[in-house]
């Protein structure tokens, strides 16, 4: 079945274990609707804005970029195993802004994003990326609650 409403579905990943459920939903949604799947990971450079640019910063950035590529590649493998047409992107900036800009700039029909990715102090200081995307996106957003590890 091919949907006329959903031709491009985007999954935003942060590489966390809790994000696996959102990835599964995104893959299944794309598969059922016959949509192309886009996978986006955002290197949060805003968190490093106050740190002087030196070799340590560059090394940290490269580490985060590699983490993003690895997380995206895992989703690409899962999507390809389901026979999906899939494209990935590692972006940099503030996650919610970059997710929204990518979705709007690529005519995405649905954003799938998980909750409970980053937690603790990161979430307190930065706020919930899923909440900001949901509040500010013109593109429909499917928010998938992650599994809480007990």
PDB file of C-alpha atoms in Angstrom:
ATOM      1  CA  UNK A   1       0.000   0.000   0.000  1.00  0.00           C
ATOM      2  CA  UNK A   2       1.300   3.437  -0.894  1.00  0.00           C
ATOM      3  CA  UNK A   3      -0.012   6.458   0.971  1.00  0.00           C
ATOM      4  CA  UNK A   4      -0.690   9.732  -0.812  1.00  0.00           C
ATOM      5  CA  UNK A   5      -0.408  11.521   2.540  1.00  0.00           C
ATOM      6  CA  UNK A   6       2.919  10.137   3.768  1.00  0.00           C
ATOM      7  CA  UNK A   7       5.654   9.970   1.129  1.00  0.00           C
ATOM      8  CA  UNK A   8       8.558  11.069   3.328  1.00  0.00           C
ATOM      9  CA  UNK A   9       8.921  10.031   6.966  1.00  0.00           C
ATOM     10  CA  UNK A  10      11.771  11.247   9.167  1.00  0.00           C
ATOM     11  CA  UNK A  11      13.096   9.576  12.306  1.00  0.00           C
ATOM     12  CA  UNK A  12      15.192  11.710  14.633  1.00  0.00           C
ATOM     13  CA  UNK A  13      17.664   9.612  16.600  1.00  0.00           C
ATOM     14  CA  UNK A  14      19.985  10.453  19.468  1.00  0.00           C
ATOM     15  CA  UNK A  15      21.667   7.057  19.542  1.00  0.00           C
ATOM     16  CA  UNK A  16      20.206   6.127  22.945  1.00  0.00           C
ATOM     17  CA  UNK A  17      18.742   2.781  23.932  1.00  0.00           C
ATOM     18  CA  UNK A  18      15.446   4.487  24.768  1.00  0.00           C
ATOM     19  CA  UNK A  19      15.186   5.724  21.171  1.00  0.00           C
ATOM     20  CA  UNK A  20      14.898   2.199  19.726  1.00  0.00           C
ATOM     21  CA  UNK A  21      11.115   2.159  20.070  1.00  0.00           C
ATOM     22  CA  UNK A  22      10.759   5.406  18.079  1.00  0.00           C
ATOM     23  CA  UNK A  23      13.040   3.968  15.387  1.00  0.00           C
ATOM     24  CA  UNK A  24      10.859   0.851  15.168  1.00  0.00           C
ATOM     25  CA  UNK A  25       7.726   2.997  14.839  1.00  0.00           C
ATOM     26  CA  UNK A  26       9.332   5.152  12.152  1.00  0.00           C
ATOM     27  CA  UNK A  27      10.464   2.150  10.133  1.00  0.00           C
ATOM     28  CA  UNK A  28       7.062   0.478  10.430  1.00  0.00           C
ATOM     29  CA  UNK A  29       5.213   3.691   9.557  1.00  0.00           C
ATOM     30  CA  UNK A  30       7.392   4.188   6.451  1.00  0.00           C
ATOM     31  CA  UNK A  31       6.969   0.549   5.452  1.00  0.00           C
ATOM     32  CA  UNK A  32       3.173   0.576   5.806  1.00  0.00           C
ATOM     33  CA  UNK A  33       2.773   3.859   3.941  1.00  0.00           C
ATOM     34  CA  UNK A  34       5.384   3.126   1.255  1.00  0.00           C
ATOM     35  CA  UNK A  35       7.290   6.264   2.258  1.00  0.00           C
ATOM     36  CA  UNK A  36      10.967   7.057   1.920  1.00  0.00           C
ATOM     37  CA  UNK A  37      12.622   7.114   5.355  1.00  0.00           C
ATOM     38  CA  UNK A  38      14.999   9.865   6.434  1.00  0.00           C
ATOM     39  CA  UNK A  39      17.187   9.427   9.513  1.00  0.00           C
ATOM     40  CA  UNK A  40      18.543  12.514  11.245  1.00  0.00           C
ATOM     41  CA  UNK A  41      21.070  12.821  14.071  1.00  0.00           C
ATOM     42  CA  UNK A  42      22.035  16.257  15.370  1.00  0.00           C
ATOM     43  CA  UNK A  43      25.426  16.972  16.943  1.00  0.00           C
ATOM     44  CA  UNK A  44      24.462  19.493  19.621  1.00  0.00           C
ATOM     45  CA  UNK A  45      27.115  22.163  19.063  1.00  0.00           C
ATOM     46  CA  UNK A  46      25.176  24.654  21.225  1.00  0.00           C
ATOM     47  CA  UNK A  47      26.380  22.745  24.284  1.00  0.00           C
ATOM     48  CA  UNK A  48      29.977  23.609  23.353  1.00  0.00           C
ATOM     49  CA  UNK A  49      29.475  27.251  22.371  1.00  0.00           C
ATOM     50  CA  UNK A  50      31.240  28.603  25.460  1.00  0.00           C
ATOM     51  CA  UNK A  51      34.248  26.296  25.151  1.00  0.00           C
ATOM     52  CA  UNK A  52      37.276  27.787  23.348  1.00  0.00           C
ATOM     53  CA  UNK A  53      38.036  26.211  19.976  1.00  0.00           C
ATOM     54  CA  UNK A  54      41.142  24.112  20.508  1.00  0.00           C
ATOM     55  CA  UNK A  55      42.344  20.575  19.877  1.00  0.00           C
ATOM     56  CA  UNK A  56      40.196  19.249  22.743  1.00  0.00           C
ATOM     57  CA  UNK A  57      37.049  20.778  21.276  1.00  0.00           C
ATOM     58  CA  UNK A  58      37.828  19.397  17.835  1.00  0.00           C
ATOM     59  CA  UNK A  59      38.424  15.951  19.298  1.00  0.00           C
ATOM     60  CA  UNK A  60      35.109  16.093  21.210  1.00  0.00           C
ATOM     61  CA  UNK A  61      33.264  17.245  18.075  1.00  0.00           C
ATOM     62  CA  UNK A  62      34.764  14.412  16.011  1.00  0.00           C
ATOM     63  CA  UNK A  63      33.726  11.928  18.695  1.00  0.00           C
ATOM     64  CA  UNK A  64      30.134  13.238  18.673  1.00  0.00           C
ATOM     65  CA  UNK A  65      30.038  13.267  14.878  1.00  0.00           C
ATOM     66  CA  UNK A  66      31.230   9.638  14.804  1.00  0.00           C
ATOM     67  CA  UNK A  67      28.583   8.722  17.392  1.00  0.00           C
ATOM     68  CA  UNK A  68      25.969  10.346  15.164  1.00  0.00           C
ATOM     69  CA  UNK A  69      27.137   8.551  12.047  1.00  0.00           C
ATOM     70  CA  UNK A  70      27.170   5.209  13.883  1.00  0.00           C
ATOM     71  CA  UNK A  71      23.660   5.796  15.274  1.00  0.00           C
ATOM     72  CA  UNK A  72      22.366   6.769  11.822  1.00  0.00           C
ATOM     73  CA  UNK A  73      24.057   3.794  10.154  1.00  0.00           C
ATOM     74  CA  UNK A  74      22.336   1.398  12.579  1.00  0.00           C
ATOM     75  CA  UNK A  75      18.936   2.820  11.599  1.00  0.00           C
ATOM     76  CA  UNK A  76      19.836   2.682   7.893  1.00  0.00           C
ATOM     77  CA  UNK A  77      20.691  -1.019   8.257  1.00  0.00           C
ATOM     78  CA  UNK A  78      17.365  -1.721   9.982  1.00  0.00           C
ATOM     79  CA  UNK A  79      15.432   0.212   7.339  1.00  0.00           C
ATOM     80  CA  UNK A  80      17.217  -1.419   4.425  1.00  0.00           C
ATOM     81  CA  UNK A  81      16.516  -4.841   5.942  1.00  0.00           C
ATOM     82  CA  UNK A  82      12.816  -3.920   5.656  1.00  0.00           C
ATOM     83  CA  UNK A  83      13.270  -2.934   2.010  1.00  0.00           C
ATOM     84  CA  UNK A  84      12.908   0.810   2.572  1.00  0.00           C
ATOM     85  CA  UNK A  85      14.403   3.575   0.498  1.00  0.00           C
ATOM     86  CA  UNK A  86      16.390   5.440   3.130  1.00  0.00           C
ATOM     87  CA  UNK A  87      18.637   8.477   3.472  1.00  0.00           C
ATOM     88  CA  UNK A  88      20.553   9.714   6.515  1.00  0.00           C
ATOM     89  CA  UNK A  89      22.008  13.019   7.624  1.00  0.00           C
ATOM     90  CA  UNK A  90      24.231  14.087  10.511  1.00  0.00           C
ATOM     91  CA  UNK A  91      23.556  17.738  11.242  1.00  0.00           C
ATOM     92  CA  UNK A  92      25.007  20.194  13.733  1.00  0.00           C
ATOM     93  CA  UNK A  93      23.388  22.872  15.833  1.00  0.00           C
ATOM     94  CA  UNK A  94      20.531  22.900  18.313  1.00  0.00           C
ATOM     95  CA  UNK A  95      18.695  19.560  17.908  1.00  0.00           C
ATOM     96  CA  UNK A  96      15.093  20.797  17.862  1.00  0.00           C
ATOM     97  CA  UNK A  97      15.867  23.645  15.440  1.00  0.00           C
ATOM     98  CA  UNK A  98      17.842  21.407  13.086  1.00  0.00           C
ATOM     99  CA  UNK A  99      15.172  18.682  13.102  1.00  0.00           C
ATOM    100  CA  UNK A 100      12.447  21.196  12.241  1.00  0.00           C
ATOM    101  CA  UNK A 101      14.538  22.927   9.552  1.00  0.00           C
ATOM    102  CA  UNK A 102      15.481  19.604   7.945  1.00  0.00           C
ATOM    103  CA  UNK A 103      11.863  18.435   7.942  1.00  0.00           C
ATOM    104  CA  UNK A 104      10.530  21.647   6.450  1.00  0.00           C
ATOM    105  CA  UNK A 105      13.390  21.964   3.954  1.00  0.00           C
ATOM    106  CA  UNK A 106      12.944  18.404   2.668  1.00  0.00           C
ATOM    107  CA  UNK A 107       9.140  18.329   2.490  1.00  0.00           C
ATOM    108  CA  UNK A 108       8.913  15.670   5.210  1.00  0.00           C
ATOM    109  CA  UNK A 109       5.327  14.521   5.829  1.00  0.00           C
ATOM    110  CA  UNK A 110       5.813  13.066   9.338  1.00  0.00           C
ATOM    111  CA  UNK A 111       8.502  13.395  12.022  1.00  0.00           C
ATOM    112  CA  UNK A 112       8.904  10.444  14.396  1.00  0.00           C
ATOM    113  CA  UNK A 113      10.770  11.291  17.590  1.00  0.00           C
ATOM    114  CA  UNK A 114      11.229   9.537  20.908  1.00  0.00           C
ATOM    115  CA  UNK A 115      11.148  10.730  24.478  1.00  0.00           C
ATOM    116  CA  UNK A 116      13.459   9.747  27.302  1.00  0.00           C
ATOM    117  CA  UNK A 117      16.590   9.885  25.161  1.00  0.00           C
ATOM    118  CA  UNK A 118      19.042  12.079  26.989  1.00  0.00           C
ATOM    119  CA  UNK A 119      18.155  12.515  30.627  1.00  0.00           C
ATOM    120  CA  UNK A 120      19.248  13.973  33.921  1.00  0.00           C
ATOM    121  CA  UNK A 121      21.107  17.269  33.887  1.00  0.00           C
ATOM    122  CA  UNK A 122      21.218  17.384  30.049  1.00  0.00           C
ATOM    123  CA  UNK A 123      17.438  17.313  29.839  1.00  0.00           C
ATOM    124  CA  UNK A 124      17.015  19.826  32.671  1.00  0.00           C
ATOM    125  CA  UNK A 125      19.375  22.337  31.084  1.00  0.00           C
ATOM    126  CA  UNK A 126      18.353  21.900  27.461  1.00  0.00           C
ATOM    127  CA  UNK A 127      14.688  20.990  27.807  1.00  0.00           C
ATOM    128  CA  UNK A 128      13.034  18.197  25.907  1.00  0.00           C
ATOM    129  CA  UNK A 129      13.910  18.113  22.215  1.00  0.00           C
ATOM    130  CA  UNK A 130      10.726  16.163  21.501  1.00  0.00           C
ATOM    131  CA  UNK A 131       8.637  18.794  23.270  1.00  0.00           C
ATOM    132  CA  UNK A 132      10.262  21.668  21.368  1.00  0.00           C
ATOM    133  CA  UNK A 133       9.856  19.891  18.024  1.00  0.00           C
ATOM    134  CA  UNK A 134       6.208  19.126  18.797  1.00  0.00           C
ATOM    135  CA  UNK A 135       5.460  22.708  19.809  1.00  0.00           C
ATOM    136  CA  UNK A 136       7.273  24.430  16.928  1.00  0.00           C
ATOM    137  CA  UNK A 137       7.056  22.134  13.892  1.00  0.00           C
ATOM    138  CA  UNK A 138       4.658  22.804  11.037  1.00  0.00           C
ATOM    139  CA  UNK A 139       5.140  19.141  10.093  1.00  0.00           C
ATOM    140  CA  UNK A 140       3.035  16.554  12.012  1.00  0.00           C
ATOM    141  CA  UNK A 141       5.021  14.859  14.790  1.00  0.00           C
ATOM    142  CA  UNK A 142       4.582  11.365  16.198  1.00  0.00           C
ATOM    143  CA  UNK A 143       6.092  11.251  19.693  1.00  0.00           C
ATOM    144  CA  UNK A 144       6.958   7.745  20.887  1.00  0.00           C
ATOM    145  CA  UNK A 145       7.481   7.212  24.590  1.00  0.00           C
ATOM    146  CA  UNK A 146      10.655   5.254  25.233  1.00  0.00           C
ATOM    147  CA  UNK A 147      10.974   2.331  27.587  1.00  0.00           C
ATOM    148  CA  UNK A 148      11.988   3.238  31.121  1.00  0.00           C
ATOM    149  CA  UNK A 149      14.802   1.019  32.386  1.00  0.00           C
ATOM    150  CA  UNK A 150      14.157  -0.024  35.958  1.00  0.00           C
TER     151      UNK A 150
END
